[in-house]
Amino acid sequence: MIDAASFTAHLRSLVGDNAVLTEEPLAAHTTFRIGGPAQWLVRPRTEDEVAAVVDACREAGVPLRILGAGSNVLAPDEGLPGVTLKLADNFAAVEVLPGGLMRAQAGATNEAVAAAARDAGLAGYEFACGIPGTIGGAAIMNAGAYEGQFSDVAVEVRCLTVEGESVTLTAPEAAWGYRTSRMMHEGMVVLSATLQLRPDASEAIAARMADLTQRREEKQPLEMPSAGSTFKRPEGYFAGKLIQDAGLQGFSVGDAQVSTKHAGFVVNTGNATAADVLGLIAEVQARVLADSGVALEPEVRLWS
Ligand SMILES: Cc1cc2nc3c(=O)[nH]c(=O)nc-3n(C[C@H](O)[C@H](O)[C@H](O)COP(=O)(O)OP(=O)(O)OC[C@H]3O[C@@H](n4cnc5c(N)ncnc54)[C@H](O)[C@@H]3O)c2cc1C
């Protein structure tokens, strides 16, 4: 059993006082605006600091979670014991390399990477410009939209294994599938990713980004807190359509509601709890199964 005060001091010696928050509400770090306190929320700024925190947790037997922009996570109401390692604007360098390559640290947002690519006259990442997560989250989830997905452009990811070993995985080694990856299954920390893009005129890239943004704004409840699509797309169906057909659009449990704008999204209409969202998910799964025979599987990462 570790002593919390001395572990706090140890973390602060590794990453600096300001980079370690204690009992930090996860609701402030997730797009659902849900989640109780993280025992420690740590924001390292360099790869060495990330590795040092990962090593410290392993050596002390402290649970470790990685958080990007928190746009695909349902954090528990009771909070999380151990360290939540946040890789976001504290770890977000983006570089344009020769030969149409770009390298981004895990915390860089898709929006920032897509904008840097556009400015450099590099096409191929437009699909991700409206996915409100980080490169780390995109690599773990194989994020995708509008016929594009992360694995179409990623050539390499640098990671830390759970043992703290630094590895570079090629695309085949990353074993991307639909909203899944080897890094997800093996609990790796994604440090950075390299993308292969192709030359194009910045104006043409900007026009495609504007078009995708408009399509997203028209269809999705972007004005409400959510974690995007609640369920994975079942083979041969659309989750939102199945939910709508089961008469569930607008259905709610507490302040968690099936969006009236897009039935594939669960939104937080005020003070939804994780218990509300979990209750809603279970009810939607049961009713859709009864109505259509299709079993919906959550895409949102349900932390417990
Ligand atoms: C309005 C809205 C629209 C969305 N639209 C889309 C869409 O079109 N397509 C799509 O695919 N998704 C979409 N999403 C979901 C979400 O944005 C993506 O899944 C995104 O890739 C998650 O990135 P993140 O940084 O927010 O990850 P988080 O939500 O912080 O984390 C997601 C998972 O990745 C892990 N993780 C994050 N960073 C790292 C890292 N550096 N190393 C190891 N593990 C890590 C976390 O532990 C967690 O398991 C949408 C969400 C919202 C709110």
Short mmCIF file of C-alpha atoms and ligand atoms in Angstrom, two decimals:
data_model
loop_
_atom_site.label_atom_id
_atom_site.label_comp_id
_atom_site.label_asym_id
_atom_site.label_seq_id
_atom_site.Cartn_x
_atom_site.Cartn_y
_atom_site.Cartn_z
CA MET A 1 0.00 0.00 0.00
CA ILE A 2 1.62 3.25 -1.07
CA ASP A 3 1.47 6.41 0.96
CA ALA A 4 -0.49 8.97 -1.11
CA ALA A 5 1.39 12.03 0.17
CA SER A 6 4.81 10.57 -0.60
CA PHE A 7 3.66 9.39 -4.05
CA THR A 8 2.38 12.92 -4.76
CA ALA A 9 5.81 14.26 -3.80
CA HIS A 10 7.49 11.63 -6.00
CA LEU A 11 5.33 12.56 -9.01
CA ARG A 12 6.07 16.25 -8.44
CA SER A 13 9.80 15.53 -8.36
CA LEU A 14 9.45 13.85 -11.77
CA VAL A 15 7.30 16.37 -13.66
CA GLY A 16 7.16 19.55 -11.58
CA ASP A 17 4.58 20.78 -9.05
CA ASN A 18 2.20 22.37 -11.55
CA ALA A 19 1.93 19.20 -13.64
CA VAL A 20 0.41 17.13 -10.81
CA LEU A 21 -3.18 17.76 -9.73
CA THR A 22 -4.81 15.78 -6.93
CA GLU A 23 -8.50 14.90 -6.67
CA GLU A 24 -9.07 16.62 -10.00
CA PRO A 25 -12.65 16.29 -11.35
CA LEU A 26 -12.58 14.27 -14.58
CA ALA A 27 -15.76 16.07 -15.65
CA ALA A 28 -13.48 19.02 -16.46
CA HIS A 29 -11.41 16.82 -18.82
CA THR A 30 -14.09 14.90 -20.75
CA THR A 31 -16.39 16.17 -23.50
CA PHE A 32 -19.34 14.41 -21.78
CA ARG A 33 -18.64 16.71 -18.78
CA ILE A 34 -19.00 13.63 -16.57
CA GLY A 35 -16.64 11.96 -14.11
CA GLY A 36 -15.59 12.14 -10.47
CA PRO A 37 -12.09 12.97 -9.18
CA ALA A 38 -8.88 11.47 -10.51
CA GLN A 39 -6.63 10.72 -7.52
CA TRP A 40 -3.72 12.17 -9.50
CA LEU A 41 -4.03 13.91 -12.86
CA VAL A 42 -0.54 14.26 -14.31
CA ARG A 43 0.43 16.35 -17.36
CA PRO A 44 3.98 15.54 -18.48
CA ARG A 45 5.65 17.71 -21.14
CA THR A 46 8.38 15.44 -22.52
CA GLU A 47 8.77 11.79 -23.50
CA ASP A 48 11.22 11.33 -20.63
CA GLU A 49 8.63 12.65 -18.18
CA VAL A 50 5.95 10.34 -19.62
CA ALA A 51 8.31 7.37 -19.25
CA ALA A 52 9.24 8.40 -15.71
CA VAL A 53 5.57 8.55 -14.64
CA VAL A 54 4.78 5.21 -16.30
CA ASP A 55 7.79 3.63 -14.53
CA ALA A 56 6.82 5.18 -11.18
CA CYS A 57 3.27 3.79 -11.43
CA ARG A 58 4.49 0.32 -12.41
CA GLU A 59 7.07 0.22 -9.61
CA ALA A 60 4.58 1.41 -6.96
CA GLY A 61 1.69 -0.72 -8.27
CA VAL A 62 -0.39 2.41 -8.89
CA PRO A 63 -3.13 2.07 -11.56
CA LEU A 64 -2.48 4.15 -14.68
CA ARG A 65 -4.93 5.50 -17.28
CA ILE A 66 -4.17 7.60 -20.33
CA LEU A 67 -6.42 10.47 -21.29
CA GLY A 68 -6.27 12.56 -24.44
CA ALA A 69 -9.00 15.12 -25.10
CA GLY A 70 -11.50 12.90 -23.25
CA SER A 71 -13.84 12.84 -26.26
CA ASN A 72 -14.46 9.10 -26.27
CA VAL A 73 -14.48 8.30 -22.58
CA LEU A 74 -17.19 7.84 -19.93
CA ALA A 75 -15.41 8.41 -16.61
CA PRO A 76 -16.96 6.91 -13.44
CA ASP A 77 -18.96 9.06 -10.99
CA GLU A 78 -16.86 7.84 -8.07
CA GLY A 79 -13.66 8.94 -9.83
CA LEU A 80 -10.52 6.96 -10.50
CA PRO A 81 -7.87 5.72 -8.11
CA GLY A 82 -4.28 6.08 -9.28
CA VAL A 83 -2.78 8.22 -12.02
CA THR A 84 -4.66 9.63 -14.99
CA LEU A 85 -1.89 10.68 -17.38
CA LYS A 86 -3.18 13.44 -19.61
CA LEU A 87 -1.52 13.88 -23.00
CA ALA A 88 -3.11 16.94 -24.56
CA ASP A 89 -1.83 20.52 -25.04
CA ASN A 90 1.07 19.77 -22.69
CA PHE A 91 2.43 17.29 -25.28
CA ALA A 92 1.38 18.54 -28.68
CA ALA A 93 4.27 19.37 -31.05
CA VAL A 94 3.57 18.99 -34.78
CA GLU A 95 6.36 18.81 -37.38
CA VAL A 96 6.29 18.78 -41.17
CA LEU A 97 9.03 16.48 -42.47
CA PRO A 98 10.39 16.06 -46.01
CA GLY A 99 8.57 13.74 -48.44
CA GLY A 100 4.99 14.56 -47.39
CA LEU A 101 5.46 13.21 -43.88
CA MET A 102 4.13 14.79 -40.70
CA ARG A 103 4.94 13.81 -37.16
CA ALA A 104 2.72 14.79 -34.24
CA GLN A 105 3.02 14.17 -30.54
CA ALA A 106 0.13 12.27 -28.96
CA GLY A 107 -1.53 15.32 -27.44
CA ALA A 108 -1.78 17.31 -30.69
CA THR A 109 -5.43 17.69 -31.70
CA ASN A 110 -6.72 16.33 -34.99
CA GLU A 111 -7.86 19.87 -35.74
CA ALA A 112 -4.33 21.26 -35.26
CA VAL A 113 -2.73 18.48 -37.33
CA ALA A 114 -5.27 18.92 -40.14
CA ALA A 115 -4.68 22.70 -40.11
CA ALA A 116 -0.87 22.28 -40.18
CA ALA A 117 -1.20 19.81 -43.06
CA ARG A 118 -3.42 22.21 -44.99
CA ASP A 119 -0.96 25.07 -44.43
CA ALA A 120 1.90 22.86 -45.66
CA GLY A 121 -0.10 21.86 -48.78
CA LEU A 122 -0.49 18.25 -47.63
CA ALA A 123 -3.76 16.40 -48.17
CA GLY A 124 -5.17 13.26 -46.56
CA TYR A 125 -6.01 14.27 -42.99
CA GLU A 126 -9.07 16.40 -43.79
CA PHE A 127 -11.40 13.58 -42.71
CA ALA A 128 -10.20 14.05 -39.10
CA CYS A 129 -10.44 17.86 -38.85
CA GLY A 130 -13.74 17.68 -36.93
CA ILE A 131 -12.96 14.66 -34.74
CA PRO A 132 -12.49 16.43 -31.39
CA GLY A 133 -9.69 14.24 -30.06
CA THR A 134 -5.92 13.92 -30.10
CA ILE A 135 -3.47 12.00 -32.26
CA GLY A 136 -3.03 9.52 -29.38
CA GLY A 137 -6.78 8.96 -29.18
CA ALA A 138 -6.99 8.65 -32.98
CA ALA A 139 -4.18 6.05 -33.01
CA ILE A 140 -5.74 4.00 -30.20
CA MET A 141 -9.28 4.13 -31.60
CA ASN A 142 -8.37 4.16 -35.31
CA ALA A 143 -10.64 7.18 -35.49
CA GLY A 144 -12.45 7.69 -38.76
CA ALA A 145 -15.07 9.75 -40.53
CA TYR A 146 -16.36 10.41 -44.02
CA GLU A 147 -14.60 7.46 -45.69
CA GLY A 148 -11.26 8.16 -44.05
CA GLN A 149 -9.60 6.56 -41.05
CA PHE A 150 -6.36 7.03 -39.14
CA SER A 151 -4.86 3.81 -40.53
CA ASP A 152 -5.17 5.15 -44.10
CA VAL A 153 -2.42 7.70 -43.46
CA ALA A 154 -0.45 6.55 -40.39
CA VAL A 155 2.87 4.90 -41.22
CA GLU A 156 4.40 4.61 -37.76
CA VAL A 157 3.54 5.10 -34.07
CA ARG A 158 5.99 5.52 -31.22
CA CYS A 159 4.75 3.96 -27.99
CA LEU A 160 5.70 2.87 -24.51
CA THR A 161 4.78 -0.68 -23.61
CA VAL A 162 3.31 -1.46 -20.17
CA GLU A 163 6.83 -2.54 -19.17
CA GLY A 164 8.05 0.96 -20.05
CA GLU A 165 9.95 -0.11 -23.17
CA SER A 166 9.96 2.41 -26.00
CA VAL A 167 8.91 0.83 -29.33
CA THR A 168 8.17 2.05 -32.84
CA LEU A 169 5.37 0.14 -34.54
CA THR A 170 4.90 0.12 -38.30
CA ALA A 171 1.32 0.27 -39.61
CA PRO A 172 0.99 -3.54 -39.97
CA GLU A 173 2.36 -3.96 -36.44
CA ALA A 174 -0.21 -1.49 -35.10
CA ALA A 175 -2.91 -3.96 -36.29
CA TRP A 176 -5.59 -1.34 -36.82
CA GLY A 177 -9.15 -2.51 -37.30
CA TYR A 178 -12.55 -0.84 -36.99
CA ARG A 179 -12.16 1.38 -33.86
CA THR A 180 -9.43 -0.87 -32.49
CA SER A 181 -5.66 -1.28 -32.43
CA ARG A 182 -2.90 -3.38 -30.95
CA MET A 183 -2.00 -0.43 -28.71
CA MET A 184 -5.52 -0.51 -27.23
CA HIS A 185 -5.35 -4.25 -26.53
CA GLU A 186 -1.85 -4.15 -25.07
CA GLY A 187 -2.37 -1.00 -22.96
CA MET A 188 0.47 0.92 -24.65
CA VAL A 189 0.99 4.66 -24.28
CA VAL A 190 1.07 6.34 -27.69
CA LEU A 191 3.80 9.01 -27.74
CA SER A 192 3.65 10.18 -31.36
CA ALA A 193 2.58 9.20 -34.85
CA THR A 194 3.97 9.78 -38.32
CA LEU A 195 1.53 10.33 -41.17
CA GLN A 196 2.17 10.02 -44.91
CA LEU A 197 0.22 12.71 -46.75
CA ARG A 198 0.18 13.83 -50.40
CA PRO A 199 0.79 17.24 -51.96
CA ASP A 200 -2.24 19.32 -52.91
CA ALA A 201 -3.22 22.99 -53.04
CA SER A 202 -3.97 24.46 -49.61
CA GLU A 203 -7.15 26.09 -50.98
CA ALA A 204 -8.52 22.74 -52.17
CA ILE A 205 -7.72 21.13 -48.81
CA ALA A 206 -9.36 24.04 -46.97
CA ALA A 207 -12.50 23.69 -49.10
CA ARG A 208 -12.79 19.98 -48.27
CA MET A 209 -12.33 20.73 -44.57
CA ALA A 210 -15.02 23.42 -44.69
CA ASP A 211 -17.41 21.03 -46.44
CA LEU A 212 -16.88 18.29 -43.84
CA THR A 213 -17.29 20.78 -40.99
CA GLN A 214 -20.58 21.97 -42.43
CA ARG A 215 -21.86 18.38 -42.87
CA ARG A 216 -20.94 17.62 -39.25
CA GLU A 217 -22.60 20.77 -37.92
CA GLU A 218 -25.81 19.98 -39.81
CA LYS A 219 -26.09 16.39 -38.54
CA GLN A 220 -24.46 16.23 -35.10
CA PRO A 221 -25.49 17.77 -31.74
CA LEU A 222 -22.18 19.64 -31.41
CA GLU A 223 -23.77 22.20 -29.08
CA MET A 224 -24.34 19.54 -26.38
CA PRO A 225 -21.77 17.63 -24.27
CA SER A 226 -21.35 14.09 -25.65
CA ALA A 227 -18.72 11.54 -26.55
CA GLY A 228 -19.68 11.27 -30.21
CA SER A 229 -21.20 8.03 -31.54
CA THR A 230 -22.18 5.94 -28.55
CA PHE A 231 -22.13 2.62 -30.39
CA LYS A 232 -19.98 1.03 -33.06
CA ARG A 233 -21.56 0.62 -36.47
CA PRO A 234 -22.96 -2.91 -36.59
CA GLU A 235 -22.11 -4.76 -39.82
CA GLY A 236 -24.74 -3.87 -42.42
CA TYR A 237 -26.61 -1.31 -40.26
CA PHE A 238 -26.36 2.19 -38.81
CA ALA A 239 -26.67 2.35 -35.03
CA GLY A 240 -28.54 5.68 -35.14
CA LYS A 241 -31.15 4.31 -37.56
CA LEU A 242 -31.72 1.18 -35.44
CA ILE A 243 -32.17 3.37 -32.34
CA GLN A 244 -34.57 5.66 -34.17
CA ASP A 245 -36.55 2.69 -35.54
CA ALA A 246 -36.88 1.35 -31.98
CA GLY A 247 -38.62 4.63 -31.08
CA LEU A 248 -35.82 5.77 -28.79
CA GLN A 249 -34.94 9.21 -30.17
CA GLY A 250 -35.23 11.64 -27.24
CA PHE A 251 -35.45 8.78 -24.70
CA SER A 252 -33.63 9.67 -21.49
CA VAL A 253 -32.41 8.31 -18.18
CA GLY A 254 -31.77 11.17 -15.75
CA ASP A 255 -30.00 13.88 -17.74
CA ALA A 256 -28.58 11.43 -20.31
CA GLN A 257 -30.60 11.55 -23.52
CA VAL A 258 -30.60 9.92 -26.95
CA SER A 259 -30.00 13.06 -29.01
CA THR A 260 -33.06 14.41 -30.79
CA LYS A 261 -30.73 15.62 -33.59
CA HIS A 262 -28.77 12.37 -34.14
CA ALA A 263 -29.95 9.16 -32.45
CA GLY A 264 -26.43 7.72 -32.60
CA PHE A 265 -25.30 10.23 -29.96
CA VAL A 266 -26.06 10.25 -26.23
CA VAL A 267 -25.96 13.81 -24.92
CA ASN A 268 -25.69 15.27 -21.43
CA THR A 269 -28.61 17.69 -21.10
CA GLY A 270 -27.44 19.14 -17.79
CA ASN A 271 -26.10 17.14 -14.89
CA ALA A 272 -25.98 13.62 -16.29
CA THR A 273 -24.00 11.09 -14.29
CA ALA A 274 -22.06 8.10 -15.60
CA ALA A 275 -24.78 5.95 -14.00
CA ASP A 276 -27.40 7.76 -16.12
CA VAL A 277 -25.40 7.14 -19.30
CA LEU A 278 -24.78 3.47 -18.43
CA GLY A 279 -28.48 3.00 -17.66
CA LEU A 280 -29.42 4.61 -20.96
CA ILE A 281 -26.91 2.50 -22.91
CA ALA A 282 -28.25 -0.73 -21.35
CA GLU A 283 -31.85 0.21 -22.10
CA VAL A 284 -31.04 1.17 -25.71
CA GLN A 285 -29.14 -2.09 -26.21
CA ALA A 286 -32.03 -4.15 -24.83
CA ARG A 287 -34.72 -2.38 -26.83
CA VAL A 288 -32.78 -2.39 -30.10
CA LEU A 289 -32.05 -6.09 -29.66
CA ALA A 290 -35.74 -6.79 -29.07
CA ASP A 291 -36.78 -4.58 -31.99
CA SER A 292 -34.26 -5.59 -34.65
CA GLY A 293 -32.25 -8.52 -33.31
CA VAL A 294 -29.03 -6.47 -33.55
CA ALA A 295 -26.65 -6.32 -30.55
CA LEU A 296 -25.13 -2.83 -30.23
CA GLU A 297 -21.60 -2.60 -28.85
CA PRO A 298 -20.42 0.63 -27.18
CA GLU A 299 -17.76 2.61 -29.04
CA VAL A 300 -17.31 4.97 -26.07
CA ARG A 301 -14.68 3.66 -23.64
CA LEU A 302 -16.54 2.90 -20.41
CA TRP A 303 -14.01 3.44 -17.64
CA SER A 304 -14.59 1.77 -14.28
C1 LIG B 1 -18.86 15.59 -31.08
C2 LIG B 1 -17.99 14.36 -31.29
C3 LIG B 1 -17.82 13.86 -32.58
C4 LIG B 1 -17.02 12.72 -32.77
N1 LIG B 1 -16.84 12.26 -34.06
C5 LIG B 1 -16.06 11.18 -34.26
C6 LIG B 1 -15.85 10.69 -35.60
O1 LIG B 1 -16.33 11.23 -36.57
N2 LIG B 1 -15.05 9.59 -35.73
C7 LIG B 1 -14.47 8.98 -34.67
O2 LIG B 1 -13.73 7.99 -34.87
N3 LIG B 1 -14.65 9.42 -33.42
C8 LIG B 1 -15.42 10.50 -33.18
N4 LIG B 1 -15.62 10.95 -31.90
C9 LIG B 1 -15.01 10.21 -30.77
C10 LIG B 1 -13.60 10.70 -30.37
O3 LIG B 1 -13.40 12.05 -30.74
C11 LIG B 1 -12.51 9.82 -31.01
O4 LIG B 1 -12.62 8.48 -30.59
C12 LIG B 1 -11.10 10.34 -30.67
O5 LIG B 1 -10.16 9.61 -31.43
C13 LIG B 1 -10.75 10.19 -29.19
O6 LIG B 1 -9.56 10.92 -28.94
P1 LIG B 1 -9.24 11.55 -27.51
O7 LIG B 1 -7.94 12.20 -27.56
O8 LIG B 1 -10.40 12.39 -27.08
O9 LIG B 1 -9.19 10.23 -26.64
P2 LIG B 1 -9.80 10.00 -25.20
O10 LIG B 1 -11.29 10.08 -25.27
O11 LIG B 1 -9.10 10.83 -24.21
O12 LIG B 1 -9.39 8.47 -24.99
C14 LIG B 1 -9.98 7.46 -25.80
C15 LIG B 1 -9.23 6.15 -25.55
O13 LIG B 1 -7.91 6.28 -26.04
C16 LIG B 1 -6.96 6.14 -24.98
N5 LIG B 1 -5.88 7.12 -25.23
C17 LIG B 1 -6.00 8.44 -25.53
N6 LIG B 1 -4.78 8.97 -25.76
C18 LIG B 1 -3.88 7.97 -25.60
C19 LIG B 1 -2.46 7.87 -25.70
N7 LIG B 1 -1.69 8.92 -26.02
N8 LIG B 1 -1.88 6.67 -25.44
C20 LIG B 1 -2.64 5.59 -25.09
N9 LIG B 1 -3.98 5.62 -24.98
C21 LIG B 1 -4.59 6.79 -25.24
C22 LIG B 1 -7.71 6.37 -23.70
O14 LIG B 1 -7.12 5.67 -22.64
C23 LIG B 1 -9.10 5.83 -24.06
O15 LIG B 1 -9.14 4.44 -23.92
C24 LIG B 1 -16.40 12.08 -31.67
C25 LIG B 1 -16.58 12.61 -30.38
C26 LIG B 1 -17.36 13.74 -30.19
C27 LIG B 1 -17.52 14.29 -28.80
#
